[in-house]
Short mmCIF file of C-alpha atoms and ligand atoms in Angstrom, two decimals:
data_model
loop_
_atom_site.label_atom_id
_atom_site.label_comp_id
_atom_site.label_asym_id
_atom_site.label_seq_id
_atom_site.Cartn_x
_atom_site.Cartn_y
_atom_site.Cartn_z
CA UNK A 1 -39.40 -3.35 -16.75
CA UNK A 2 -36.58 -2.97 -14.24
CA UNK A 3 -33.40 -1.30 -15.34
CA UNK A 4 -30.44 -3.74 -15.86
CA UNK A 5 -27.80 -3.06 -13.00
CA UNK A 6 -24.23 -2.63 -14.13
CA UNK A 7 -21.72 -5.06 -12.76
CA UNK A 8 -18.71 -3.76 -11.09
CA UNK A 9 -15.86 -5.60 -9.39
CA UNK A 10 -13.94 -5.10 -6.06
CA UNK A 11 -10.92 -7.18 -5.52
CA UNK A 12 -10.37 -7.78 -1.70
CA UNK A 13 -9.25 -10.52 0.63
CA UNK A 14 -12.23 -9.88 2.87
CA UNK A 15 -15.49 -8.54 1.48
CA UNK A 16 -16.81 -7.88 5.03
CA UNK A 17 -14.12 -5.35 5.68
CA UNK A 18 -15.69 -2.18 6.84
CA UNK A 19 -13.93 0.10 4.33
CA UNK A 20 -14.68 -2.38 1.52
CA UNK A 21 -18.43 -2.20 2.61
CA UNK A 22 -18.38 1.59 2.54
CA UNK A 23 -16.97 1.52 -0.95
CA UNK A 24 -19.40 -1.08 -2.05
CA UNK A 25 -22.37 0.83 -0.65
CA UNK A 26 -21.14 3.85 -2.49
CA UNK A 27 -21.13 1.99 -5.78
CA UNK A 28 -24.68 0.38 -5.02
CA UNK A 29 -26.09 3.85 -4.42
CA UNK A 30 -25.09 4.66 -7.94
CA UNK A 31 -26.88 1.69 -9.29
CA UNK A 32 -24.09 -0.85 -9.59
CA UNK A 33 -24.13 -4.39 -8.57
CA UNK A 34 -20.91 -5.18 -6.75
CA UNK A 35 -19.11 -8.55 -7.29
CA UNK A 36 -16.37 -9.37 -4.74
CA UNK A 37 -13.38 -11.07 -6.18
CA UNK A 38 -11.18 -12.79 -3.46
CA UNK A 39 -7.91 -13.87 -4.74
CA UNK A 40 -7.34 -16.65 -2.07
CA UNK A 41 -10.48 -18.42 -3.31
CA UNK A 42 -9.91 -18.18 -7.03
CA UNK A 43 -9.87 -21.26 -9.26
CA UNK A 44 -8.37 -20.45 -12.65
CA UNK A 45 -9.08 -22.85 -15.45
CA UNK A 46 -7.20 -22.83 -18.73
CA UNK A 47 -8.62 -24.76 -21.73
CA UNK A 48 -12.19 -24.79 -20.68
CA UNK A 49 -13.77 -22.50 -23.24
CA UNK A 50 -12.40 -19.33 -21.54
CA UNK A 51 -14.66 -20.08 -18.42
CA UNK A 52 -12.32 -18.01 -16.14
CA UNK A 53 -12.43 -15.05 -18.36
CA UNK A 54 -16.32 -15.29 -18.92
CA UNK A 55 -17.04 -14.19 -15.43
CA UNK A 56 -15.60 -10.77 -16.27
CA UNK A 57 -17.35 -10.28 -19.62
CA UNK A 58 -20.34 -8.54 -18.12
CA UNK A 59 -18.24 -5.97 -16.18
CA UNK A 60 -19.02 -2.36 -16.86
CA UNK A 61 -16.68 -0.52 -16.61
CA UNK A 62 -14.31 -3.26 -17.51
CA UNK A 63 -12.24 -2.67 -14.42
CA UNK A 64 -11.81 -3.60 -10.77
CA UNK A 65 -11.20 -1.48 -7.80
CA UNK A 66 -8.32 -3.29 -5.87
CA UNK A 67 -8.59 -3.25 -2.13
CA UNK A 68 -5.95 -5.79 -1.34
CA UNK A 69 -4.97 -9.42 -2.13
CA UNK A 70 -4.37 -10.64 1.49
CA UNK A 71 -1.27 -11.47 3.46
CA UNK A 72 0.24 -14.86 2.74
CA UNK A 73 3.47 -16.80 2.20
CA UNK A 74 5.59 -15.49 -0.54
CA UNK A 75 4.67 -18.15 -3.16
CA UNK A 76 0.87 -17.29 -2.61
CA UNK A 77 1.64 -13.53 -2.83
CA UNK A 78 3.23 -14.29 -6.28
CA UNK A 79 0.30 -16.43 -7.37
CA UNK A 80 -2.21 -13.70 -6.35
CA UNK A 81 -0.26 -10.98 -8.14
CA UNK A 82 -0.10 -13.22 -11.09
CA UNK A 83 -3.93 -13.63 -11.04
CA UNK A 84 -4.05 -9.76 -11.08
CA UNK A 85 -1.75 -9.78 -14.02
CA UNK A 86 -3.89 -12.34 -15.75
CA UNK A 87 -6.89 -9.88 -15.37
CA UNK A 88 -4.91 -7.20 -16.93
CA UNK A 89 -4.15 -9.58 -19.72
CA UNK A 90 -7.92 -9.88 -20.22
CA UNK A 91 -7.95 -6.10 -20.58
CA UNK A 92 -9.44 -5.46 -17.19
CA UNK A 93 -8.17 -2.19 -15.90
CA UNK A 94 -7.00 -2.58 -12.22
CA UNK A 95 -6.97 0.58 -9.99
CA UNK A 96 -4.40 0.26 -8.52
CA UNK A 97 -2.58 -1.68 -11.19
CA UNK A 98 -0.63 -4.91 -10.79
CA UNK A 99 2.57 -2.92 -11.28
CA UNK A 100 1.61 -0.45 -8.57
CA UNK A 101 0.88 -3.39 -6.11
CA UNK A 102 4.11 -4.95 -7.08
CA UNK A 103 6.13 -1.70 -6.42
CA UNK A 104 4.23 -0.20 -3.45
CA UNK A 105 3.70 -3.40 -1.59
CA UNK A 106 7.23 -4.12 -1.63
CA UNK A 107 9.35 -1.81 0.56
CA UNK A 108 12.61 -2.67 -1.26
CA UNK A 109 11.24 -1.78 -4.78
CA UNK A 110 9.63 1.35 -3.25
CA UNK A 111 12.91 2.61 -1.87
CA UNK A 112 14.67 1.92 -5.21
CA UNK A 113 12.07 3.80 -7.30
CA UNK A 114 12.02 6.69 -4.87
CA UNK A 115 15.80 7.09 -4.93
CA UNK A 116 15.93 6.61 -8.72
CA UNK A 117 13.55 9.64 -9.11
CA UNK A 118 15.29 11.86 -6.56
CA UNK A 119 12.52 11.64 -3.88
CA UNK A 120 14.00 12.02 -0.46
CA UNK A 121 13.75 8.84 1.65
CA UNK A 122 15.98 7.57 4.47
CA UNK A 123 19.15 5.70 3.93
CA UNK A 124 18.24 1.89 3.68
CA UNK A 125 20.09 -1.31 3.21
CA UNK A 126 18.63 -4.51 1.80
CA UNK A 127 20.38 -7.86 1.77
CA UNK A 128 20.03 -11.46 2.61
CA UNK A 129 23.46 -12.02 4.27
CA UNK A 130 23.24 -11.52 8.10
CA UNK A 131 26.90 -10.38 8.26
CA UNK A 132 26.08 -7.62 5.84
CA UNK A 133 22.98 -6.69 7.77
CA UNK A 134 25.03 -6.29 10.92
CA UNK A 135 27.55 -4.13 9.01
CA UNK A 136 24.68 -2.14 7.73
CA UNK A 137 23.65 -1.57 11.34
CA UNK A 138 26.85 0.27 11.90
CA UNK A 139 26.71 2.10 8.56
CA UNK A 140 23.30 3.35 9.43
CA UNK A 141 24.68 4.88 12.67
CA UNK A 142 23.85 2.19 15.08
CA UNK A 143 20.32 3.38 15.17
CA UNK A 144 17.83 1.93 12.63
CA UNK A 145 14.42 0.37 11.84
CA UNK A 146 14.22 -3.21 10.76
CA UNK A 147 11.16 -3.81 8.50
CA UNK A 148 9.41 -6.73 6.83
CA UNK A 149 9.48 -6.23 3.12
CA UNK A 150 5.83 -6.67 2.70
CA UNK A 151 4.49 -5.46 5.99
CA UNK A 152 1.97 -2.88 6.81
CA UNK A 153 0.39 -1.08 9.87
CA UNK A 154 3.74 -1.11 11.56
CA UNK A 155 3.49 -4.79 12.25
CA UNK A 156 6.94 -6.54 12.53
CA UNK A 157 8.86 -3.22 12.51
CA UNK A 158 11.53 -3.14 15.18
CA UNK A 159 13.89 -0.51 16.19
CA UNK A 160 17.50 -1.55 16.70
CA UNK A 161 19.78 0.86 18.53
CA UNK A 162 21.84 -1.62 20.61
CA UNK A 163 24.52 -3.67 18.93
CA UNK A 164 24.04 -6.70 21.01
CA UNK A 165 20.30 -6.69 20.59
CA UNK A 166 20.72 -6.09 16.78
CA UNK A 167 23.09 -9.12 16.62
CA UNK A 168 20.51 -11.27 18.33
CA UNK A 169 17.62 -10.07 16.17
CA UNK A 170 19.70 -10.51 12.89
CA UNK A 171 20.76 -13.97 13.87
CA UNK A 172 17.34 -15.15 14.79
CA UNK A 173 15.80 -13.81 11.54
CA UNK A 174 18.55 -15.30 9.42
CA UNK A 175 17.47 -18.76 10.88
CA UNK A 176 14.12 -18.19 9.23
CA UNK A 177 15.58 -16.96 5.98
CA UNK A 178 14.39 -13.40 6.18
CA UNK A 179 15.50 -10.64 3.77
CA UNK A 180 16.79 -7.82 5.87
CA UNK A 181 15.54 -4.32 5.16
CA UNK A 182 17.26 -1.88 7.46
CA UNK A 183 16.63 1.86 7.49
CA UNK A 184 18.33 4.62 9.40
CA UNK A 185 16.21 5.96 12.23
CA UNK A 186 14.94 9.35 11.27
CA UNK A 187 13.90 11.56 14.32
CA UNK A 188 10.23 12.73 13.78
CA UNK A 189 9.21 13.49 17.34
CA UNK A 190 6.55 10.80 17.20
CA UNK A 191 4.60 12.33 14.35
CA UNK A 192 4.26 11.80 10.79
CA UNK A 193 1.95 12.71 7.85
CA UNK A 194 -0.31 10.71 5.71
CA UNK A 195 -1.58 12.12 2.43
CA UNK A 196 -4.18 10.53 0.17
CA UNK A 197 -3.56 10.99 -3.35
CA UNK A 198 -6.06 10.23 -6.16
CA UNK A 199 -4.16 10.48 -9.60
CA UNK A 200 -2.58 13.84 -9.87
CA UNK A 201 -4.46 15.34 -6.77
CA UNK A 202 -3.57 15.27 -3.15
CA UNK A 203 -7.02 14.90 -1.78
CA UNK A 204 -6.47 15.27 1.93
CA UNK A 205 -4.16 14.32 4.76
CA UNK A 206 -3.58 14.04 8.47
CA UNK A 207 -0.97 14.11 11.06
CA UNK A 208 -0.58 10.88 12.95
CA UNK A 209 0.59 11.55 16.45
CA UNK A 210 1.85 8.89 18.80
CA UNK A 211 3.40 8.29 22.29
CA UNK A 212 6.18 6.45 20.64
CA UNK A 213 8.27 6.38 17.34
CA UNK A 214 5.78 4.12 15.55
CA UNK A 215 2.99 6.36 14.16
CA UNK A 216 0.61 4.01 12.64
CA UNK A 217 -3.01 4.39 13.65
CA UNK A 218 -3.10 0.60 14.19
CA UNK A 219 -0.41 0.88 16.89
CA UNK A 220 -2.31 3.55 18.67
CA UNK A 221 -1.51 6.83 17.01
CA UNK A 222 -4.08 9.64 16.84
CA UNK A 223 -5.29 11.31 13.68
CA UNK A 224 -5.06 15.01 13.90
CA UNK A 225 -6.02 17.53 11.10
CA UNK A 226 -3.33 19.16 8.96
CA UNK A 227 -3.28 22.08 6.40
CA UNK A 228 -1.26 20.50 3.57
CA UNK A 229 1.47 22.87 2.08
CA UNK A 230 2.04 22.74 -1.71
CA UNK A 231 5.45 21.12 -1.00
CA UNK A 232 3.75 18.26 0.90
CA UNK A 233 1.20 17.86 -1.76
CA UNK A 234 3.62 17.83 -4.73
CA UNK A 235 5.91 15.39 -3.00
CA UNK A 236 3.06 13.01 -2.21
CA UNK A 237 1.76 13.28 -5.79
CA UNK A 238 5.19 12.61 -7.20
CA UNK A 239 5.91 9.67 -4.89
CA UNK A 240 2.55 8.21 -5.97
CA UNK A 241 3.28 8.71 -9.56
CA UNK A 242 6.73 7.18 -9.67
CA UNK A 243 5.50 4.04 -7.81
CA UNK A 244 2.62 3.92 -10.43
CA UNK A 245 0.06 4.11 -7.77
CA UNK A 246 -3.27 6.04 -8.72
CA UNK A 247 -4.89 5.77 -5.38
CA UNK A 248 -2.20 6.06 -2.84
CA UNK A 249 -1.59 6.65 0.98
CA UNK A 250 1.87 8.39 1.14
CA UNK A 251 3.70 8.37 4.51
CA UNK A 252 5.89 11.32 5.06
CA UNK A 253 8.15 12.34 8.04
CA UNK A 254 9.47 15.93 8.76
CA UNK A 255 13.12 15.30 9.44
CA UNK A 256 15.62 17.87 10.15
CA UNK A 257 16.51 17.84 6.45
CA UNK A 258 13.18 18.40 5.35
CA UNK A 259 10.18 16.30 4.18
CA UNK A 260 11.13 12.56 3.67
CA UNK A 261 9.04 9.78 2.16
CA UNK A 262 8.77 6.53 4.16
CA UNK A 263 6.57 4.53 1.87
CA UNK A 264 3.54 4.60 -0.41
CA UNK A 265 0.57 2.44 0.36
CA UNK A 266 -1.44 1.02 -2.61
CA UNK A 267 -4.38 -0.09 -0.47
CA UNK A 268 -4.76 3.02 1.74
CA UNK A 269 -7.13 2.79 4.57
CA UNK A 270 -9.39 5.92 5.17
CA UNK A 271 -11.20 5.45 8.48
CA UNK A 272 -9.01 7.51 10.55
CA UNK A 273 -8.43 10.06 7.91
CA UNK A 274 -12.27 10.50 7.50
CA UNK A 275 -12.52 11.60 11.12
CA UNK A 276 -10.36 14.71 10.46
CA UNK A 277 -11.55 15.85 7.04
CA UNK A 278 -14.77 17.16 5.68
CA UNK A 279 -14.07 15.68 2.27
CA UNK A 280 -16.15 12.43 1.70
CA UNK A 281 -13.41 10.10 1.07
CA UNK A 282 -15.27 7.04 -0.13
CA UNK A 283 -17.29 9.28 -2.61
CA UNK A 284 -13.97 10.63 -4.03
CA UNK A 285 -12.42 7.25 -4.39
CA UNK A 286 -15.46 5.97 -6.25
CA UNK A 287 -15.62 9.05 -8.43
CA UNK A 288 -11.89 8.48 -9.22
CA UNK A 289 -12.44 4.93 -9.93
CA UNK A 290 -15.37 5.42 -12.19
CA UNK A 291 -13.90 8.36 -14.04
CA UNK A 292 -10.63 6.41 -14.80
CA UNK A 293 -11.85 2.94 -15.21
N1 ADP B 301 13.18 5.23 9.18
C1 ADP B 301 12.46 5.55 10.12
N2 ADP B 301 12.73 6.40 11.13
C2 ADP B 301 11.80 6.72 12.11
N3 ADP B 301 10.59 6.18 12.16
C3 ADP B 301 10.19 5.19 11.17
C4 ADP B 301 11.07 4.88 10.18
N4 ADP B 301 10.53 4.05 9.34
C5 ADP B 301 9.28 3.80 9.83
N5 ADP B 301 9.06 4.69 10.98
C6 ADP B 301 7.79 4.64 11.87
O1 ADP B 301 7.16 3.36 11.68
C7 ADP B 301 5.93 3.56 11.03
C8 ADP B 301 5.59 2.44 10.08
O2 ADP B 301 6.59 2.36 9.12
P1 ADP B 301 6.29 2.27 7.49
O3 ADP B 301 7.44 2.24 6.78
O4 ADP B 301 5.24 3.22 7.12
O5 ADP B 301 5.69 0.83 7.49
P2 ADP B 301 4.12 0.17 7.52
O6 ADP B 301 3.99 -0.39 6.13
O7 ADP B 301 4.16 -1.00 8.52
O8 ADP B 301 3.21 1.31 7.78
C9 ADP B 301 6.09 4.86 10.40
O9 ADP B 301 4.77 5.41 10.09
C10 ADP B 301 6.95 5.68 11.32
O10 ADP B 301 6.24 6.21 12.35
MG1 MG B 302 3.13 3.10 6.78
#
């Protein structure tokens, strides 16, 4: 008789994503059958003998590894986050939790949580009113970075260091009802640090070095090895903890005033990082998931 496989779940917008496949293979190698849960395709039914819930009954562990819920218009983002909240209501442990995704996916909330826990982060102004946004441009020293609240990979981030240009950009964005997230530009000499945190451990990290101020790998930065100091590790672990993010990719810049946190990513990529470290990242992520699920 063949041994019954255990069902495990990965939540992802795209099951074909290479990193998702690597994690899935890691689980399959350990004898799990991987079920992909794709939020944009979900049909939830209420009042049908708990049909929706029943598909999760056989999960073992009763948990899901969350690798994203997809980019979408705000209302869909809220729906997908609510679906995750519904899973938690059914006692399915999400790693990362719905709360983590809510905080870490939202640059505004991340900034507030970081400040409230005395974690160094750049001066930032968030507002709806374009006039106030333009005032903020001056308050932030006439050199700032404008970011989408829910962005990633550096997409949509613009540096504003000319007043007339800032006026144009802010006016144009006000026409499409954008919320303004403006942050002082912090000189980092085209390099920042990414640290991968798993629970209370800073697993590994890298420098990201670019030819311009935007240091996302997606925008062309190179990954370079780093020897993490205790200060770097502790800061990253703290930032992850206060944003309730168990599996976290923490972005840090080395400013003239010391280490400063830019953001915490709750769906951290690991392809570039894997190239500069001997640690097997997918194995460690799955170990963490199974131990904590
Ligand atoms: N305040 C800032 N000062 C200087 N550079 C910044 C600042 N904020 C972001 N950057 C640059 O832009 C990149 C992307 O910003 P980040 O806040 O991490 O957003 P994303 O979610 O798109 O990665 C950072 O890695 C950094 O290189
Ligand atoms: Mg980033």
